């Protein structure tokens, strides 16, 4: 079979031309980076697990009416997605203080926030993805006010839904990052969820022990990185024990 044309290679994924116009193939790599590429490594099997975890979460979100770019999983490392114009803003939603909000504002890691907080970061590696305000985003035209309203409304719904989904399997959704894109259909533009949702861009803590089950194990050299990604998939009931026919649904945790 002819090799697909590569359109873009990022730190954790590659985008190829899709089989029909308006589609792309998203390939998940095992490569891991932290600190904007300052730390590099391989997390064996990460691409396979993130492909599967992101598929599962995007499907559950679609079921509650969240529009996403996900079409279907093609194989272990690839999924078919809809081509969108990516909005150059990373939306971070926080429920518990951790990572940069703790260092920036001196709030102890693990502090439950009185309400969920949304932050915006400009997608710009050369500038180290700086935090920006709504004013910056609309002033410089990265997104319009109506786009931002849609992104916030979708982010809050996604946060509520995923908090409950993860809590059901004994995981606290501490924080996570989303990306959105513009999709044109018959001259109408819609904002839809893009990128991926996986332990690469979520902080996931075991609800009982607060053990980290996400990329912080890599960022902070905590060890058992592969095991953490596997544990998330296992709790969601999507880690095949004996092949793809062995997939179970999520297991409720008391
Ligand atoms: P932070 O505490 O480093 O700002 O990260 C907040 C959340 O967003 C955390 O779950 C990791 C995720 N994130 C990304 O996925 N990509 C990024 O470039 C950044 C800065 C954060």
XYZ file of N, CA and C and ligand atoms in Angstrom:
783
model
N 0.851 -1.199 0.000
C 0.000 0.000 0.000
C 0.884 1.246 0.000
N 0.475 2.248 -0.780
C 1.274 3.467 -0.842
C 1.296 4.147 0.528
N 2.477 4.665 0.886
C 2.617 5.343 2.177
C 1.833 6.652 2.118
N 1.123 6.954 3.204
C 0.374 8.216 3.245
C 1.324 9.401 3.352
N 0.884 10.532 2.814
C 1.727 11.728 2.875
C 1.685 12.321 4.281
N 2.874 12.542 4.860
C 2.939 13.134 6.194
C 2.748 14.644 6.103
N 1.860 15.198 6.933
C 1.582 16.629 6.887
C 2.253 17.384 8.016
N 2.405 16.707 9.162
C 2.909 17.418 10.339
C 3.430 16.406 11.339
N 4.559 16.711 11.972
C 5.023 15.846 13.064
C 5.177 16.678 14.323
N 4.441 16.314 15.363
C 4.554 16.991 16.656
C 5.380 16.154 17.608
N 5.343 16.530 18.896
C 6.185 15.841 19.878
C 5.684 14.423 20.153
N 4.361 14.231 20.124
C 3.804 12.919 20.487
C 2.976 12.288 19.377
N 2.698 13.051 18.322
C 1.827 12.525 17.259
C 2.306 12.969 15.882
N 1.865 12.200 14.883
C 2.123 12.576 13.487
C 0.772 12.646 12.786
N 0.600 13.626 11.921
C -0.627 13.717 11.124
C -0.317 13.375 9.677
N -1.101 12.458 9.121
C -0.979 12.081 7.705
C -2.252 12.504 6.978
N -2.100 12.658 5.672
C -3.267 12.890 4.818
C -4.261 11.746 5.025
N -5.562 12.067 5.081
C -6.572 11.029 5.276
C -7.001 10.398 3.964
N -7.822 9.344 4.019
C -8.244 8.644 2.814
C -9.218 9.445 1.953
N -9.909 10.414 2.554
C -10.791 11.262 1.756
C -10.654 12.711 2.189
N -11.076 13.664 1.334
C -10.911 15.080 1.673
C -11.584 15.393 3.013
N -10.946 16.248 3.784
C -11.532 16.641 5.074
C -11.205 15.688 6.212
N -10.393 14.656 5.915
C -9.994 13.737 6.989
C -8.468 13.681 7.093
N -8.005 13.299 8.275
C -6.575 13.097 8.528
C -6.416 11.795 9.290
N -5.192 11.258 9.263
C -4.883 10.108 10.105
C -3.927 10.593 11.193
N -4.330 10.358 12.449
C -3.517 10.790 13.592
C -2.788 9.564 14.143
N -1.449 9.613 14.111
C -0.603 8.498 14.556
C -0.008 8.839 15.921
N -0.143 7.933 16.886
C 0.339 8.175 18.255
C 1.713 7.532 18.456
N 2.707 8.360 18.785
C 4.075 7.872 18.996
C 4.300 7.501 20.464
N 5.397 6.768 20.719
C 5.785 6.470 22.103
C 6.670 7.579 22.676
N 7.064 8.544 21.839
C 7.961 9.622 22.289
C 7.288 10.465 23.361
N 8.081 10.811 24.369
C 7.567 11.691 25.422
C 8.532 12.855 25.593
N 7.967 14.047 25.763
C 8.805 15.206 26.062
C 8.200 15.934 27.251
N 9.027 16.706 27.913
C 8.541 17.547 29.014
C 9.353 18.832 28.999
N 8.789 19.866 29.606
C 9.497 21.154 29.657
C 9.764 21.689 28.269
N 8.721 21.633 27.394
C 8.832 22.117 26.019
C 10.017 21.484 25.284
N 10.193 20.174 25.458
C 11.224 19.444 24.706
C 12.556 19.361 25.416
N 12.701 19.995 26.585
C 13.977 19.975 27.315
C 14.308 18.545 27.766
N 13.286 17.762 28.130
C 13.483 16.375 28.549
C 12.815 15.490 27.512
N 13.561 14.485 27.050
C 13.025 13.595 26.007
C 13.147 12.149 26.440
N 12.196 11.329 26.035
C 12.291 9.902 26.353
C 11.278 9.114 25.558
N 11.266 7.812 25.826
C 10.301 6.917 25.181
C 9.517 6.243 26.296
N 8.213 6.220 26.172
C 7.376 5.455 27.103
C 6.795 4.315 26.270
N 7.366 3.118 26.453
C 7.014 1.996 25.584
C 5.521 1.681 25.677
N 4.870 1.660 24.517
C 3.443 1.322 24.468
C 2.519 2.502 24.693
N 3.087 3.687 24.982
C 2.255 4.871 25.257
C 1.334 5.207 24.086
N 1.884 5.151 22.864
C 1.080 5.514 21.694
C -0.146 4.632 21.546
N 0.052 3.328 21.774
C -1.061 2.378 21.655
C -2.124 2.686 22.712
N -1.667 2.927 23.943
C -2.617 3.183 25.038
C -3.323 4.521 24.856
N -2.582 5.574 24.469
C -3.220 6.888 24.289
C -4.231 6.875 23.144
N -3.915 6.140 22.080
C -4.849 5.995 20.957
C -6.164 5.412 21.463
N -6.043 4.376 22.284
C -7.217 3.659 22.796
C -7.974 4.492 23.845
N -7.211 5.137 24.752
C -7.841 5.933 25.819
C -8.550 7.142 25.204
N -7.879 7.809 24.264
C -8.482 8.996 23.643
C -9.723 8.613 22.839
N -9.642 7.470 22.130
C -10.826 6.969 21.404
C -11.989 6.790 22.376
N -11.719 6.098 23.482
C -12.770 5.797 24.458
C -13.400 7.080 25.001
N -12.546 8.046 25.399
C -13.083 9.271 26.020
C -13.824 10.130 25.005
N -13.289 10.221 23.780
C -13.974 11.023 22.748
C -15.323 10.390 22.393
N -15.382 9.064 22.385
C -16.667 8.397 22.089
C -17.691 8.670 23.184
N -17.237 8.601 24.453
C -18.168 8.872 25.558
C -18.631 10.329 25.481
N -17.718 11.249 25.146
C -18.093 12.664 25.048
C -19.078 12.886 23.898
N -18.854 12.200 22.769
C -19.782 12.324 21.636
C -21.181 11.876 22.055
N -21.238 10.863 22.923
C -22.541 10.351 23.370
C -23.337 11.386 24.170
N -22.634 12.344 24.800
C -23.384 13.391 25.510
C -23.482 14.672 24.668
N -23.142 14.554 23.389
C -23.369 15.672 22.464
C -22.217 16.638 22.303
N -21.009 16.236 22.758
C -19.830 17.091 22.525
C -19.309 16.793 21.121
N -19.225 17.808 20.247
C -18.681 17.551 18.912
C -17.170 17.359 18.975
N -16.661 16.276 18.386
C -15.214 16.011 18.414
C -14.714 15.681 17.007
N -13.395 15.733 16.862
C -12.802 15.431 15.548
C -12.671 13.922 15.309
N -12.913 13.113 16.343
C -12.677 11.670 16.241
C -13.701 11.007 15.309
N -13.235 10.221 14.381
C -14.133 9.463 13.497
C -14.114 7.992 13.907
N -12.960 7.342 13.776
C -12.839 5.958 14.236
C -11.364 5.577 14.357
N -11.139 4.560 15.204
C -9.773 4.049 15.340
C -9.498 3.137 14.161
N -8.287 3.267 13.581
C -7.944 2.483 12.398
C -7.146 1.247 12.768
N -6.247 1.407 13.721
C -5.398 0.294 14.154
C -4.798 0.665 15.504
N -3.802 -0.087 15.952
C -3.242 0.109 17.300
C -2.749 1.535 17.563
N -2.205 2.175 16.520
C -1.589 3.490 16.749
C -2.228 4.622 15.955
N -3.237 4.326 15.156
C -3.779 5.376 14.287
C -5.284 5.524 14.441
N -5.732 6.752 14.331
C -7.172 6.998 14.286
C -7.481 7.994 13.168
N -8.671 7.814 12.592
C -9.149 8.729 11.553
C -9.827 9.894 12.252
N -9.446 11.116 11.842
C -10.049 12.305 12.461
C -10.510 13.275 11.373
N -11.379 14.187 11.769
C -11.791 15.231 10.837
C -10.750 16.348 10.846
N -10.459 16.866 9.660
C -9.479 17.945 9.560
C -10.130 19.240 10.036
N -9.490 19.909 10.958
C -9.999 21.195 11.441
C -8.878 22.220 11.396
N -9.275 23.473 11.513
C -8.272 24.540 11.664
C -8.061 24.715 13.169
N -6.893 24.296 13.631
C -6.645 24.306 15.077
C -6.562 25.746 15.597
N -7.288 26.022 16.652
C -7.210 27.323 17.323
C -5.948 27.296 18.187
N -5.076 28.304 18.054
C -3.742 28.178 18.677
C -3.730 28.467 20.176
N -4.747 27.957 20.859
C -4.883 28.183 22.299
C -5.052 26.832 22.994
N -4.255 26.592 24.044
C -4.451 25.400 24.882
C -5.342 25.821 26.043
N -6.438 25.112 26.211
C -7.356 25.409 27.315
C -7.043 24.425 28.442
N -6.668 24.948 29.598
C -6.386 24.092 30.754
C -7.504 24.271 31.770
N -8.069 23.153 32.221
C -9.129 23.174 33.234
C -8.550 22.521 34.486
N -8.702 23.186 35.610
C -8.126 22.680 36.872
C -9.203 22.505 37.930
N -9.155 21.370 38.616
C -10.054 21.097 39.740
C -9.293 21.066 41.060
N -8.029 20.684 40.989
C -7.156 20.575 42.159
C -5.846 21.267 41.772
N -5.240 22.006 42.696
C -3.979 22.698 42.377
C -2.851 21.685 42.178
N -2.101 21.848 41.091
C -0.922 21.008 40.808
C -0.133 21.696 39.696
N 1.119 21.319 39.569
C 1.929 21.805 38.456
C 2.107 23.306 38.468
N 1.901 23.939 37.296
C 2.298 25.342 37.152
C 1.484 26.299 38.014
N 0.220 25.971 38.319
C -0.546 26.918 39.161
C 0.020 26.909 40.578
N 0.548 25.765 40.995
C 1.124 25.671 42.340
C 2.428 26.461 42.419
N 3.274 26.305 41.391
C 4.549 27.039 41.425
C 4.324 28.538 41.184
N 3.415 28.860 40.239
C 3.211 30.276 39.889
C 2.573 31.058 41.022
N 1.590 30.446 41.708
C 0.813 31.187 42.713
C 1.070 30.706 44.140
N 1.958 29.735 44.302
C 2.297 29.271 45.658
C 1.153 28.558 46.353
N 0.348 27.835 45.574
C -0.766 27.083 46.178
C -0.336 25.622 46.295
N -0.444 25.080 47.484
C 0.089 23.734 47.731
C -0.558 22.704 46.804
N 0.281 21.833 46.223
C -0.249 20.774 45.357
C -1.233 19.917 46.123
N -2.351 19.613 45.503
C -3.346 18.772 46.160
C -4.480 19.584 46.774
N -4.350 20.924 46.776
C -5.426 21.762 47.318
C -6.611 21.727 46.359
N -7.765 21.295 46.857
C -8.986 21.277 46.035
C -9.394 22.723 45.775
N -9.619 23.109 44.534
C -9.973 24.495 44.222
C -11.451 24.728 44.547
N -11.799 25.916 45.044
C -13.196 26.193 45.410
C -14.134 26.051 44.218
N -13.631 26.321 43.027
C -14.392 26.026 41.807
C -13.396 25.749 40.682
N -13.877 25.119 39.621
C -12.974 24.777 38.516
C -12.487 26.062 37.849
N -11.220 26.047 37.485
C -10.594 27.230 36.881
C -10.229 26.907 35.437
N -10.465 27.876 34.550
C -10.028 27.713 33.153
C -8.896 28.699 32.886
N -7.835 28.185 32.276
C -6.719 29.057 31.886
C -6.453 28.850 30.399
N -5.850 29.862 29.775
C -5.491 29.764 28.356
C -3.984 29.929 28.202
N -3.425 29.111 27.311
C -2.003 29.221 26.974
C -1.893 29.310 25.458
N -1.003 30.196 25.000
C -0.775 30.322 23.558
C 0.095 29.163 23.092
N -0.344 28.475 22.006
C 0.457 27.379 21.449
C 1.613 27.988 20.663
N 2.745 28.143 21.314
C 3.902 28.721 20.634
C 5.178 28.252 21.347
N 5.808 27.211 20.766
C 6.989 26.609 21.393
C 8.108 27.622 21.598
N 8.301 28.518 20.598
C 9.400 29.485 20.689
C 9.224 30.398 21.904
N 7.959 30.645 22.278
C 7.680 31.512 23.436
C 7.390 30.693 24.693
N 7.532 29.342 24.596
C 7.294 28.469 25.749
C 5.828 28.441 26.189
N 4.911 28.482 25.247
C 3.467 28.424 25.534
C 3.054 29.329 26.695
N 3.169 30.671 26.536
C 2.863 31.561 27.667
C 1.373 31.571 28.025
N 1.079 31.784 29.310
C -0.314 31.945 29.738
C -0.816 33.281 29.179
N -2.050 33.285 28.678
C -2.626 34.513 28.102
C -4.049 34.693 28.636
N -4.556 35.906 28.514
C -5.916 36.203 28.982
C -6.862 36.256 27.782
N -8.156 36.285 28.094
C -9.182 36.436 27.058
C -8.923 37.684 26.227
N -8.500 38.746 26.913
C -8.181 40.019 26.241
C -7.118 39.815 25.167
N -6.044 39.088 25.517
C -4.981 38.833 24.535
C -5.533 38.044 23.347
N -6.350 37.029 23.666
C -6.830 36.112 22.621
C -7.694 36.849 21.601
N -8.597 37.707 22.082
C -9.484 38.421 21.148
C -8.745 39.582 20.497
N -7.887 40.259 21.265
C -7.157 41.413 20.729
C -6.266 41.008 19.557
N -5.562 39.875 19.705
C -4.639 39.452 18.641
C -5.292 38.507 17.632
N -6.592 38.264 17.814
C -7.339 37.512 16.798
C -7.073 36.018 16.783
N -6.533 35.452 17.895
C -6.315 33.989 17.911
C -7.658 33.269 17.953
N -8.648 33.896 18.597
C -10.030 33.390 18.570
C -10.939 34.575 18.860
N -12.181 34.488 18.361
C -13.150 35.553 18.607
C -13.905 35.309 19.907
N -14.677 36.318 20.314
C -15.436 36.190 21.567
C -16.408 35.018 21.506
N -17.092 34.858 20.356
C -18.064 33.760 20.227
C -17.345 32.407 20.259
N -16.169 32.330 19.619
C -15.376 31.085 19.658
C -15.030 30.742 21.108
N -14.572 31.760 21.836
C -14.167 31.541 23.234
C -15.349 31.102 24.083
N -16.513 31.723 23.850
C -17.717 31.316 24.603
C -17.988 29.830 24.381
N -17.898 29.394 23.118
C -18.124 27.972 22.800
C -17.079 27.096 23.480
N -15.816 27.536 23.427
C -14.726 26.734 24.007
C -14.908 26.587 25.529
N -15.327 27.667 26.185
C -15.525 27.609 27.640
C -16.707 26.707 27.974
N -17.829 26.887 27.243
C -19.029 26.079 27.526
C -18.712 24.598 27.321
N -18.014 24.266 26.228
C -17.662 22.861 25.968
C -16.700 22.348 27.037
N -15.704 23.166 27.406
C -14.700 22.738 28.400
C -15.363 22.418 29.729
N -16.313 23.236 30.167
C -16.974 22.994 31.457
C -17.816 21.728 31.418
N -18.500 21.505 30.293
C -19.282 20.253 30.168
C -18.358 19.048 30.156
N -17.270 19.166 29.410
C -16.308 18.051 29.330
C -15.736 17.774 30.720
N -15.405 18.841 31.445
C -14.834 18.671 32.790
C -15.820 17.956 33.715
N -17.064 18.412 33.737
C -18.060 17.773 34.612
C -18.200 16.292 34.273
N -18.317 16.012 32.978
C -18.527 14.627 32.552
C -17.323 13.746 32.885
N -16.119 14.251 32.554
C -14.924 13.426 32.785
C -14.610 13.264 34.268
N -14.909 14.304 35.088
C -14.710 14.160 36.552
C -15.519 12.968 37.048
N -16.772 12.882 36.606
C -17.641 11.793 37.048
C -17.187 10.453 36.501
N -16.823 10.450 35.211
C -16.376 9.194 34.591
C -15.148 8.642 35.324
N -14.166 9.514 35.589
C -12.942 9.044 36.255
C -13.204 8.685 37.722
N -14.040 9.487 38.389
C -14.349 9.185 39.796
C -14.937 7.781 39.920
N -15.741 7.397 38.939
C -16.362 6.073 38.934
C -15.359 4.934 38.881
N -14.140 5.217 38.425
C -13.114 4.167 38.377
C -11.967 4.498 39.340
N -12.279 5.320 40.354
C -11.308 5.574 41.422
C -10.183 6.517 41.052
N -10.458 7.450 40.119
C -9.417 8.394 39.693
C -9.940 9.828 39.840
N -9.107 10.711 40.420
C -9.440 12.138 40.502
C -8.874 12.847 39.274
N -9.737 13.568 38.561
C -9.270 14.370 37.422
C -8.787 15.706 37.992
N -7.482 15.812 38.168
C -6.871 16.992 38.806
C -6.908 18.184 37.857
N -6.407 17.972 36.637
C -6.445 19.022 35.609
C -6.227 18.374 34.250
N -6.479 19.107 33.191
C -6.233 18.574 31.850
C -6.219 19.711 30.844
N -5.681 19.394 29.658
C -5.544 20.388 28.595
C -6.387 19.971 27.387
N -7.105 20.913 26.827
C -7.895 20.623 25.617
C -7.463 21.541 24.485
N -7.673 21.044 23.249
C -7.486 21.899 22.077
C -8.743 21.820 21.234
N -9.079 22.929 20.614
C -10.281 23.000 19.790
C -9.915 23.427 18.370
N -10.814 23.096 17.432
C -10.581 23.488 16.045
C -11.862 23.984 15.412
N -11.694 24.677 14.294
C -12.855 25.163 13.530
C -13.139 24.178 12.396
N -14.431 23.798 12.311
C -14.857 22.892 11.241
C -15.927 23.595 10.419
N -15.709 23.684 9.110
C -16.712 24.303 8.243
C -17.569 23.231 7.591
N -18.892 23.394 7.692
C -19.835 22.498 7.019
C -20.904 23.358 6.382
N -21.029 23.307 5.067
C -22.023 24.109 4.337
C -21.985 25.581 4.755
N -20.815 26.185 4.662
C -20.653 27.614 4.989
C -20.878 27.948 6.455
N -21.091 26.927 7.284
C -21.267 27.201 8.716
C -20.042 26.703 9.462
N -19.618 27.487 10.438
C -18.433 27.099 11.205
C -18.863 26.624 12.593
N -18.260 25.497 13.021
C -18.510 25.001 14.372
C -17.180 24.797 15.064
N -17.176 25.014 16.382
C -15.977 24.724 17.175
C -16.111 23.294 17.684
N -15.111 22.469 17.407
C -15.182 21.082 17.880
C -13.902 20.713 18.640
N -14.028 19.705 19.485
C -12.886 19.229 20.282
C -11.897 18.504 19.369
N -10.613 18.808 19.521
C -9.586 18.181 18.667
C -8.501 17.535 19.538
N -7.358 17.220 18.932
C -6.186 16.690 19.644
C -6.481 15.342 20.307
N -6.176 15.182 21.569
C -6.361 13.902 22.271
C -6.675 14.180 23.732
N -7.262 13.206 24.387
C -7.396 13.261 25.857
C -6.787 11.963 26.379
N -5.697 12.085 27.131
C -4.949 10.899 27.554
C -4.111 11.261 28.773
N -3.428 10.294 29.385
C -2.564 10.642 30.523
C -1.403 11.573 30.152
N -1.188 11.826 28.840
C -0.186 12.813 28.424
C -0.643 14.230 28.761
N -1.949 14.468 28.678
C -2.403 15.849 28.901
C -3.474 15.991 29.987
N -3.516 14.982 30.873
C -4.380 15.069 32.059
C -3.514 14.765 33.280
N -3.860 15.343 34.426
C -3.308 14.828 35.690
C -4.378 13.939 36.305
N -4.021 12.680 36.540
C -4.961 11.681 37.043
C -4.367 11.070 38.303
N -5.051 11.246 39.427
C -4.535 10.716 40.701
C -5.483 9.651 41.218
N -4.895 8.568 41.756
C -5.733 7.560 42.402
C -6.506 8.248 43.538
N -7.825 8.069 43.543
C -8.668 8.809 44.489
C -8.334 8.476 45.943
N -7.940 7.213 46.190
C -7.698 6.782 47.565
C -6.297 7.175 48.039
N -5.291 6.946 47.188
C -3.895 7.110 47.630
C -3.229 8.378 47.072
N -3.875 9.052 46.115
C -3.286 10.204 45.402
C -2.061 9.827 44.555
N -1.853 8.520 44.326
C -0.755 8.101 43.446
C -0.980 8.680 42.056
N 0.099 9.183 41.447
C -0.021 9.808 40.131
C -0.078 8.735 39.038
N -1.074 8.844 38.158
C -1.267 7.864 37.081
C -1.191 8.571 35.729
N -0.208 9.449 35.547
C -0.154 10.283 34.342
C 1.288 10.655 34.014
N 1.449 11.570 33.074
C 2.782 11.918 32.568
C 3.690 12.566 33.606
N 3.145 13.021 34.723
C 4.006 13.548 35.790
C 5.007 12.481 36.256
N 4.681 11.187 36.089
C 5.624 10.127 36.478
C 6.879 10.222 35.612
N 6.713 10.633 34.349
C 7.847 10.848 33.446
C 8.505 12.203 33.743
N 7.665 13.268 33.811
C 8.208 14.616 34.021
C 9.058 14.681 35.288
N 8.606 13.966 36.344
C 9.251 14.088 37.658
C 10.107 12.865 38.023
N 10.387 12.005 37.032
C 11.223 10.803 37.256
C 10.727 9.953 38.423
N 9.444 9.653 38.435
C 8.866 8.892 39.547
C 8.884 7.385 39.287
N 9.281 6.973 38.071
C 9.301 5.541 37.736
C 7.899 5.021 37.444
N 7.836 3.725 37.043
C 6.569 3.054 36.731
C 5.669 3.884 35.818
N 6.286 4.437 34.759
C 5.528 5.304 33.850
C 4.572 4.466 32.996
N 5.113 3.412 32.342
C 4.270 2.563 31.485
C 3.110 1.990 32.296
N 3.437 1.562 33.527
C 2.427 0.934 34.392
C 1.278 1.900 34.677
N 1.609 3.196 34.836
C 0.573 4.188 35.146
C -0.412 4.316 33.977
N 0.118 4.393 32.743
C -0.756 4.512 31.560
C -1.627 3.254 31.437
N -0.993 2.089 31.713
C -1.743 0.818 31.634
C -2.849 0.771 32.679
N -2.547 1.297 33.860
C -3.525 1.273 34.950
C -4.773 2.106 34.573
N -4.540 3.247 33.937
C -5.677 4.093 33.526
C -6.543 3.317 32.523
N -5.889 2.705 31.529
C -6.646 1.934 30.523
C -7.381 0.772 31.182
N -6.709 0.119 32.127
C -7.311 -1.030 32.808
C -8.547 -0.606 33.592
N -8.421 0.510 34.313
C -9.575 0.970 35.107
C -10.747 1.352 34.212
N -10.426 1.888 33.022
C -11.508 2.271 32.104
C -12.106 1.047 31.415
N -11.468 -0.116 31.645
C -11.991 -1.356 31.065
C -11.639 -1.526 29.606
N -10.522 -0.882 29.176
C -10.188 -0.925 27.744
C -8.789 -1.490 27.498
N -8.214 -2.147 28.520
C -6.910 -2.788 28.301
C -7.172 -4.242 27.974
N -6.994 -4.649 26.718
C -7.299 -6.034 26.386
C -6.332 -6.992 27.069
N -6.861 -7.979 27.762
C -6.001 -8.960 28.452
C -5.587 -10.043 27.462
N -6.507 -10.419 26.565
C -6.208 -11.512 25.643
C -6.739 -11.162 24.255
N -6.370 -9.940 23.786
C -6.811 -9.548 22.450
C -8.032 -8.644 22.509
N -8.360 -8.098 21.379
C -9.404 -7.076 21.329
C -10.790 -7.588 21.688
N -11.008 -8.913 21.606
C -12.343 -9.419 21.943
C -12.581 -9.432 23.440
N -11.484 -9.201 24.195
C -11.581 -9.314 25.639
C -11.928 -7.980 26.312
N -12.331 -6.970 25.534
C -12.593 -5.655 26.111
C -13.817 -5.689 27.009
N -13.643 -5.103 28.207
C -14.764 -5.029 29.142
C -15.153 -3.566 29.305
N -16.278 -3.337 29.923
C -16.678 -1.969 30.248
C -15.952 -1.515 31.503
N -16.186 -0.240 31.931
C -15.510 0.258 33.130
C -15.925 -0.517 34.378
N -14.987 -0.636 35.333
C -15.298 -1.321 36.593
C -15.538 -0.278 37.668
N -16.699 -0.302 38.288
C -17.001 0.676 39.331
C -16.129 0.412 40.550
N -15.657 1.482 41.173
C -14.840 1.357 42.379
C -15.627 1.968 43.526
N -15.668 1.265 44.663
C -16.440 1.787 45.825
C -15.728 2.970 46.436
P 0.601 22.733 33.967
O 0.312 22.554 35.423
O 2.002 22.371 33.591
O 0.211 24.113 33.494
O -0.337 21.714 33.175
C -1.717 21.679 33.365
C -2.309 20.482 32.630
O -2.229 20.680 31.236
C -1.584 19.172 32.905
O -2.577 18.130 32.971
C -0.704 18.958 31.716
C -1.438 19.675 30.615
N -0.548 20.331 29.650
C -0.378 19.793 28.397
O -0.963 18.759 28.075
N 0.445 20.423 27.507
C 1.107 21.564 27.820
O 1.843 22.103 26.972
C 0.930 22.123 29.133
C 1.643 23.376 29.549
C 0.108 21.468 30.011
